[in-house]
Amino acid sequence: DGKIVTEKTMENGVSLVNFFFADCPGLCPMMMKNLERFRKRIGPLSKRVGIYSFSVRPESDPPEKLRKYAEERGIDSATWKLLTGDRSTIYSIGKGTFKADGSVGSRKSPNGFIHTKNVYLVDRKLRIRGVYDTSSVEEMNGLESDLDRLLGPGGGS
């Protein structure tokens, strides 16, 4: 929607973070569909969880394209943000913070492509609390359980 999103946007809330690109023919459509199914499955809880999907091809995913992508898929922009921006910033976040290139324990090229089917659970203090394979029913059930625990009486602390 052309709005600036920073880490301050995510503070004081529980978030799910993933990496995709709009024209992806393989992993992304399945991942995004599974995230939408998950959102519907958790019902009212979904209003308390922000989803932040970073485009890993920001040069081909301007805000207008992401807006159309969201409209075509019925993505509610109130709680699910499709993000684009500076490629180096997105890759720094993806690789540095989330290890979204699978680089945990290995050395990958700094220009390598970020492409996984994972979603990351982030608490209100911006700590990563879990990594879940969106294609695994078992892991998505684990995410639901972890969300329940995180959003319980403490509200996501």
JSON list of C-alpha atoms in Angstrom, two decimals:
[
{"chain": "A", "resi": 1, "resn": "ASP", "atom": "CA", "xyz": [0.00, 0.00, 0.00]},
{"chain": "A", "resi": 2, "resn": "GLY", "atom": "CA", "xyz": [3.02, 2.26, -0.28]},
{"chain": "A", "resi": 3, "resn": "LYS", "atom": "CA", "xyz": [3.45, 2.49, 3.50]},
{"chain": "A", "resi": 4, "resn": "ILE", "atom": "CA", "xyz": [6.82, 2.22, 5.21]},
{"chain": "A", "resi": 5, "resn": "VAL", "atom": "CA", "xyz": [7.25, -0.88, 7.36]},
{"chain": "A", "resi": 6, "resn": "THR", "atom": "CA", "xyz": [10.05, -1.04, 9.92]},
{"chain": "A", "resi": 7, "resn": "GLU", "atom": "CA", "xyz": [10.84, -3.25, 12.89]},
{"chain": "A", "resi": 8, "resn": "LYS", "atom": "CA", "xyz": [8.83, -0.74, 14.95]},
{"chain": "A", "resi": 9, "resn": "THR", "atom": "CA", "xyz": [5.77, -1.85, 12.95]},
{"chain": "A", "resi": 10, "resn": "MET", "atom": "CA", "xyz": [6.24, -5.38, 14.26]},
{"chain": "A", "resi": 11, "resn": "GLU", "atom": "CA", "xyz": [6.93, -4.50, 17.89]},
{"chain": "A", "resi": 12, "resn": "ASN", "atom": "CA", "xyz": [4.23, -5.27, 20.44]},
{"chain": "A", "resi": 13, "resn": "GLY", "atom": "CA", "xyz": [2.74, -7.98, 18.29]},
{"chain": "A", "resi": 14, "resn": "VAL", "atom": "CA", "xyz": [3.34, -11.56, 17.26]},
{"chain": "A", "resi": 15, "resn": "SER", "atom": "CA", "xyz": [4.35, -11.95, 13.63]},
{"chain": "A", "resi": 16, "resn": "LEU", "atom": "CA", "xyz": [4.89, -14.54, 10.94]},
{"chain": "A", "resi": 17, "resn": "VAL", "atom": "CA", "xyz": [7.60, -13.73, 8.39]},
{"chain": "A", "resi": 18, "resn": "ASN", "atom": "CA", "xyz": [8.29, -15.40, 5.05]},
{"chain": "A", "resi": 19, "resn": "PHE", "atom": "CA", "xyz": [10.07, -14.71, 1.78]},
{"chain": "A", "resi": 20, "resn": "PHE", "atom": "CA", "xyz": [8.51, -15.09, -1.68]},
{"chain": "A", "resi": 21, "resn": "PHE", "atom": "CA", "xyz": [8.17, -13.42, -5.08]},
{"chain": "A", "resi": 22, "resn": "ALA", "atom": "CA", "xyz": [5.01, -12.78, -7.06]},
{"chain": "A", "resi": 23, "resn": "ASP", "atom": "CA", "xyz": [5.99, -14.61, -10.26]},
{"chain": "A", "resi": 24, "resn": "CYS", "atom": "CA", "xyz": [7.37, -17.68, -8.51]},
{"chain": "A", "resi": 25, "resn": "PRO", "atom": "CA", "xyz": [6.12, -20.80, -10.28]},
{"chain": "A", "resi": 26, "resn": "GLY", "atom": "CA", "xyz": [7.14, -23.35, -7.65]},
{"chain": "A", "resi": 27, "resn": "LEU", "atom": "CA", "xyz": [7.41, -23.04, -3.88]},
{"chain": "A", "resi": 28, "resn": "CYS", "atom": "CA", "xyz": [5.79, -19.64, -3.37]},
{"chain": "A", "resi": 29, "resn": "PRO", "atom": "CA", "xyz": [2.22, -20.33, -4.53]},
{"chain": "A", "resi": 30, "resn": "MET", "atom": "CA", "xyz": [2.03, -23.41, -2.30]},
{"chain": "A", "resi": 31, "resn": "MET", "atom": "CA", "xyz": [3.59, -21.57, 0.64]},
{"chain": "A", "resi": 32, "resn": "MET", "atom": "CA", "xyz": [1.29, -18.56, 0.32]},
{"chain": "A", "resi": 33, "resn": "LYS", "atom": "CA", "xyz": [-1.78, -20.79, -0.08]},
{"chain": "A", "resi": 34, "resn": "ASN", "atom": "CA", "xyz": [-0.78, -22.80, 3.00]},
{"chain": "A", "resi": 35, "resn": "LEU", "atom": "CA", "xyz": [-0.31, -19.59, 4.99]},
{"chain": "A", "resi": 36, "resn": "GLU", "atom": "CA", "xyz": [-3.78, -18.43, 3.95]},
{"chain": "A", "resi": 37, "resn": "ARG", "atom": "CA", "xyz": [-5.28, -21.79, 4.94]},
{"chain": "A", "resi": 38, "resn": "PHE", "atom": "CA", "xyz": [-3.46, -21.53, 8.26]},
{"chain": "A", "resi": 39, "resn": "ARG", "atom": "CA", "xyz": [-4.81, -18.01, 8.81]},
{"chain": "A", "resi": 40, "resn": "LYS", "atom": "CA", "xyz": [-8.35, -19.22, 8.20]},
{"chain": "A", "resi": 41, "resn": "ARG", "atom": "CA", "xyz": [-7.84, -22.27, 10.41]},
{"chain": "A", "resi": 42, "resn": "ILE", "atom": "CA", "xyz": [-6.78, -20.25, 13.43]},
{"chain": "A", "resi": 43, "resn": "GLY", "atom": "CA", "xyz": [-9.84, -18.01, 13.03]},
{"chain": "A", "resi": 44, "resn": "PRO", "atom": "CA", "xyz": [-10.04, -15.05, 15.43]},
{"chain": "A", "resi": 45, "resn": "LEU", "atom": "CA", "xyz": [-6.47, -15.65, 16.55]},
{"chain": "A", "resi": 46, "resn": "SER", "atom": "CA", "xyz": [-5.35, -14.48, 13.08]},
{"chain": "A", "resi": 47, "resn": "LYS", "atom": "CA", "xyz": [-6.35, -10.90, 13.97]},
{"chain": "A", "resi": 48, "resn": "ARG", "atom": "CA", "xyz": [-3.63, -10.94, 16.64]},
{"chain": "A", "resi": 49, "resn": "VAL", "atom": "CA", "xyz": [-0.90, -12.16, 14.30]},
{"chain": "A", "resi": 50, "resn": "GLY", "atom": "CA", "xyz": [0.71, -9.99, 11.63]},
{"chain": "A", "resi": 51, "resn": "ILE", "atom": "CA", "xyz": [2.09, -11.67, 8.52]},
{"chain": "A", "resi": 52, "resn": "TYR", "atom": "CA", "xyz": [5.00, -10.05, 6.72]},
{"chain": "A", "resi": 53, "resn": "SER", "atom": "CA", "xyz": [5.90, -11.52, 3.33]},
{"chain": "A", "resi": 54, "resn": "PHE", "atom": "CA", "xyz": [9.09, -10.03, 1.86]},
{"chain": "A", "resi": 55, "resn": "SER", "atom": "CA", "xyz": [9.58, -10.14, -1.90]},
{"chain": "A", "resi": 56, "resn": "VAL", "atom": "CA", "xyz": [13.04, -11.47, -2.75]},
{"chain": "A", "resi": 57, "resn": "ARG", "atom": "CA", "xyz": [12.72, -9.92, -6.20]},
{"chain": "A", "resi": 58, "resn": "PRO", "atom": "CA", "xyz": [11.88, -6.35, -5.27]},
{"chain": "A", "resi": 59, "resn": "GLU", "atom": "CA", "xyz": [12.97, -5.03, -8.66]},
{"chain": "A", "resi": 60, "resn": "SER", "atom": "CA", "xyz": [10.14, -7.00, -10.30]},
{"chain": "A", "resi": 61, "resn": "ASP", "atom": "CA", "xyz": [7.65, -6.69, -7.41]},
{"chain": "A", "resi": 62, "resn": "PRO", "atom": "CA", "xyz": [6.76, -3.00, -7.05]},
{"chain": "A", "resi": 63, "resn": "PRO", "atom": "CA", "xyz": [3.92, -2.00, -4.67]},
{"chain": "A", "resi": 64, "resn": "GLU", "atom": "CA", "xyz": [1.34, -1.95, -7.48]},
{"chain": "A", "resi": 65, "resn": "LYS", "atom": "CA", "xyz": [2.14, -5.53, -8.47]},
{"chain": "A", "resi": 66, "resn": "LEU", "atom": "CA", "xyz": [2.00, -6.72, -4.86]},
{"chain": "A", "resi": 67, "resn": "ARG", "atom": "CA", "xyz": [-1.33, -4.93, -4.37]},
{"chain": "A", "resi": 68, "resn": "LYS", "atom": "CA", "xyz": [-2.74, -6.78, -7.41]},
{"chain": "A", "resi": 69, "resn": "TYR", "atom": "CA", "xyz": [-1.25, -10.06, -6.14]},
{"chain": "A", "resi": 70, "resn": "ALA", "atom": "CA", "xyz": [-2.98, -9.54, -2.79]},
{"chain": "A", "resi": 71, "resn": "GLU", "atom": "CA", "xyz": [-6.31, -8.66, -4.40]},
{"chain": "A", "resi": 72, "resn": "GLU", "atom": "CA", "xyz": [-6.23, -11.73, -6.68]},
{"chain": "A", "resi": 73, "resn": "ARG", "atom": "CA", "xyz": [-5.62, -14.00, -3.68]},
{"chain": "A", "resi": 74, "resn": "GLY", "atom": "CA", "xyz": [-7.92, -12.30, -1.19]},
{"chain": "A", "resi": 75, "resn": "ILE", "atom": "CA", "xyz": [-5.05, -11.36, 1.13]},
{"chain": "A", "resi": 76, "resn": "ASP", "atom": "CA", "xyz": [-6.27, -9.03, 3.87]},
{"chain": "A", "resi": 77, "resn": "SER", "atom": "CA", "xyz": [-3.79, -6.15, 3.94]},
{"chain": "A", "resi": 78, "resn": "ALA", "atom": "CA", "xyz": [-4.90, -5.19, 7.46]},
{"chain": "A", "resi": 79, "resn": "THR", "atom": "CA", "xyz": [-3.00, -8.14, 8.92]},
{"chain": "A", "resi": 80, "resn": "TRP", "atom": "CA", "xyz": [-0.90, -9.45, 6.01]},
{"chain": "A", "resi": 81, "resn": "LYS", "atom": "CA", "xyz": [1.71, -7.16, 4.48]},
{"chain": "A", "resi": 82, "resn": "LEU", "atom": "CA", "xyz": [3.40, -7.95, 1.16]},
{"chain": "A", "resi": 83, "resn": "LEU", "atom": "CA", "xyz": [6.69, -6.08, 1.33]},
{"chain": "A", "resi": 84, "resn": "THR", "atom": "CA", "xyz": [9.10, -4.77, -1.25]},
{"chain": "A", "resi": 85, "resn": "GLY", "atom": "CA", "xyz": [11.97, -2.34, -1.06]},
{"chain": "A", "resi": 86, "resn": "ASP", "atom": "CA", "xyz": [15.72, -2.19, -1.37]},
{"chain": "A", "resi": 87, "resn": "ARG", "atom": "CA", "xyz": [17.10, -5.58, -2.37]},
{"chain": "A", "resi": 88, "resn": "SER", "atom": "CA", "xyz": [20.19, -5.34, -0.17]},
{"chain": "A", "resi": 89, "resn": "THR", "atom": "CA", "xyz": [18.06, -4.50, 2.87]},
{"chain": "A", "resi": 90, "resn": "ILE", "atom": "CA", "xyz": [15.66, -7.38, 2.23]},
{"chain": "A", "resi": 91, "resn": "TYR", "atom": "CA", "xyz": [18.54, -9.81, 1.70]},
{"chain": "A", "resi": 92, "resn": "SER", "atom": "CA", "xyz": [20.29, -8.54, 4.81]},
{"chain": "A", "resi": 93, "resn": "ILE", "atom": "CA", "xyz": [17.12, -9.19, 6.83]},
{"chain": "A", "resi": 94, "resn": "GLY", "atom": "CA", "xyz": [16.50, -12.54, 5.14]},
{"chain": "A", "resi": 95, "resn": "LYS", "atom": "CA", "xyz": [20.01, -13.89, 5.36]},
{"chain": "A", "resi": 96, "resn": "GLY", "atom": "CA", "xyz": [21.30, -12.12, 8.43]},
{"chain": "A", "resi": 97, "resn": "THR", "atom": "CA", "xyz": [18.31, -12.21, 10.74]},
{"chain": "A", "resi": 98, "resn": "PHE", "atom": "CA", "xyz": [16.29, -15.19, 9.50]},
{"chain": "A", "resi": 99, "resn": "LYS", "atom": "CA", "xyz": [18.98, -17.34, 7.82]},
{"chain": "A", "resi": 100, "resn": "ALA", "atom": "CA", "xyz": [16.36, -17.77, 5.09]},
{"chain": "A", "resi": 101, "resn": "ASP", "atom": "CA", "xyz": [18.91, -18.98, 2.57]},
{"chain": "A", "resi": 102, "resn": "GLY", "atom": "CA", "xyz": [19.59, -22.11, 4.58]},
{"chain": "A", "resi": 103, "resn": "SER", "atom": "CA", "xyz": [22.97, -20.74, 5.62]},
{"chain": "A", "resi": 104, "resn": "VAL", "atom": "CA", "xyz": [22.85, -21.92, 9.21]},
{"chain": "A", "resi": 105, "resn": "GLY", "atom": "CA", "xyz": [26.14, -23.75, 9.70]},
{"chain": "A", "resi": 106, "resn": "SER", "atom": "CA", "xyz": [27.40, -23.15, 6.15]},
{"chain": "A", "resi": 107, "resn": "ARG", "atom": "CA", "xyz": [28.77, -20.39, 3.97]},
{"chain": "A", "resi": 108, "resn": "LYS", "atom": "CA", "xyz": [26.60, -19.18, 1.13]},
{"chain": "A", "resi": 109, "resn": "SER", "atom": "CA", "xyz": [27.20, -16.49, -1.46]},
{"chain": "A", "resi": 110, "resn": "PRO", "atom": "CA", "xyz": [26.09, -13.04, -0.27]},
{"chain": "A", "resi": 111, "resn": "ASN", "atom": "CA", "xyz": [24.24, -12.65, -3.59]},
{"chain": "A", "resi": 112, "resn": "GLY", "atom": "CA", "xyz": [22.59, -16.08, -3.40]},
{"chain": "A", "resi": 113, "resn": "PHE", "atom": "CA", "xyz": [18.86, -16.33, -3.74]},
{"chain": "A", "resi": 114, "resn": "ILE", "atom": "CA", "xyz": [16.60, -16.53, -0.68]},
{"chain": "A", "resi": 115, "resn": "HIS", "atom": "CA", "xyz": [14.03, -19.21, -1.40]},
{"chain": "A", "resi": 116, "resn": "THR", "atom": "CA", "xyz": [12.52, -21.49, 1.20]},
{"chain": "A", "resi": 117, "resn": "LYS", "atom": "CA", "xyz": [9.06, -22.66, 2.15]},
{"chain": "A", "resi": 118, "resn": "ASN", "atom": "CA", "xyz": [9.59, -21.66, 5.77]},
{"chain": "A", "resi": 119, "resn": "VAL", "atom": "CA", "xyz": [7.66, -19.23, 7.90]},
{"chain": "A", "resi": 120, "resn": "TYR", "atom": "CA", "xyz": [9.25, -17.69, 10.97]},
{"chain": "A", "resi": 121, "resn": "LEU", "atom": "CA", "xyz": [7.42, -16.99, 14.23]},
{"chain": "A", "resi": 122, "resn": "VAL", "atom": "CA", "xyz": [8.56, -13.70, 15.80]},
{"chain": "A", "resi": 123, "resn": "ASP", "atom": "CA", "xyz": [7.47, -12.51, 19.24]},
{"chain": "A", "resi": 124, "resn": "ARG", "atom": "CA", "xyz": [6.69, -8.95, 20.33]},
{"chain": "A", "resi": 125, "resn": "LYS", "atom": "CA", "xyz": [10.32, -8.41, 21.31]},
{"chain": "A", "resi": 126, "resn": "LEU", "atom": "CA", "xyz": [11.36, -9.34, 17.77]},
{"chain": "A", "resi": 127, "resn": "ARG", "atom": "CA", "xyz": [12.88, -12.67, 18.80]},
{"chain": "A", "resi": 128, "resn": "ILE", "atom": "CA", "xyz": [12.55, -15.60, 16.42]},
{"chain": "A", "resi": 129, "resn": "ARG", "atom": "CA", "xyz": [10.64, -18.25, 18.36]},
{"chain": "A", "resi": 130, "resn": "GLY", "atom": "CA", "xyz": [10.41, -20.91, 15.67]},
{"chain": "A", "resi": 131, "resn": "VAL", "atom": "CA", "xyz": [10.85, -21.89, 12.03]},
{"chain": "A", "resi": 132, "resn": "TYR", "atom": "CA", "xyz": [8.13, -23.97, 10.34]},
{"chain": "A", "resi": 133, "resn": "ASP", "atom": "CA", "xyz": [7.95, -25.70, 6.98]},
{"chain": "A", "resi": 134, "resn": "THR", "atom": "CA", "xyz": [4.66, -24.51, 5.45]},
{"chain": "A", "resi": 135, "resn": "SER", "atom": "CA", "xyz": [4.35, -27.76, 3.46]},
{"chain": "A", "resi": 136, "resn": "SER", "atom": "CA", "xyz": [4.35, -29.89, 6.62]},
{"chain": "A", "resi": 137, "resn": "VAL", "atom": "CA", "xyz": [1.03, -30.44, 8.37]},
{"chain": "A", "resi": 138, "resn": "GLU", "atom": "CA", "xyz": [2.90, -31.52, 11.49]},
{"chain": "A", "resi": 139, "resn": "GLU", "atom": "CA", "xyz": [5.02, -28.35, 11.57]},
{"chain": "A", "resi": 140, "resn": "MET", "atom": "CA", "xyz": [2.04, -26.07, 10.90]},
{"chain": "A", "resi": 141, "resn": "ASN", "atom": "CA", "xyz": [0.21, -27.81, 13.78]},
{"chain": "A", "resi": 142, "resn": "GLY", "atom": "CA", "xyz": [3.28, -27.05, 15.87]},
{"chain": "A", "resi": 143, "resn": "LEU", "atom": "CA", "xyz": [3.08, -23.41, 14.79]},
{"chain": "A", "resi": 144, "resn": "GLU", "atom": "CA", "xyz": [-0.55, -23.27, 15.90]},
{"chain": "A", "resi": 145, "resn": "SER", "atom": "CA", "xyz": [0.37, -24.74, 19.25]},
{"chain": "A", "resi": 146, "resn": "ASP", "atom": "CA", "xyz": [3.27, -22.32, 19.66]},
{"chain": "A", "resi": 147, "resn": "LEU", "atom": "CA", "xyz": [1.02, -19.38, 18.73]},
{"chain": "A", "resi": 148, "resn": "ASP", "atom": "CA", "xyz": [-1.52, -20.45, 21.33]},
{"chain": "A", "resi": 149, "resn": "ARG", "atom": "CA", "xyz": [1.23, -20.54, 23.93]},
{"chain": "A", "resi": 150, "resn": "LEU", "atom": "CA", "xyz": [2.71, -17.20, 22.80]},
{"chain": "A", "resi": 151, "resn": "LEU", "atom": "CA", "xyz": [-0.64, -15.42, 22.64]},
{"chain": "A", "resi": 152, "resn": "GLY", "atom": "CA", "xyz": [-1.99, -16.99, 25.82]},
{"chain": "A", "resi": 153, "resn": "PRO", "atom": "CA", "xyz": [-2.56, -15.04, 29.01]},
{"chain": "A", "resi": 154, "resn": "GLY", "atom": "CA", "xyz": [0.72, -13.14, 28.59]},
{"chain": "A", "resi": 155, "resn": "GLY", "atom": "CA", "xyz": [-0.37, -11.88, 25.17]},
{"chain": "A", "resi": 156, "resn": "GLY", "atom": "CA", "xyz": [2.82, -12.65, 23.26]},
{"chain": "A", "resi": 157, "resn": "SER", "atom": "CA", "xyz": [5.65, -11.87, 25.62]}
]
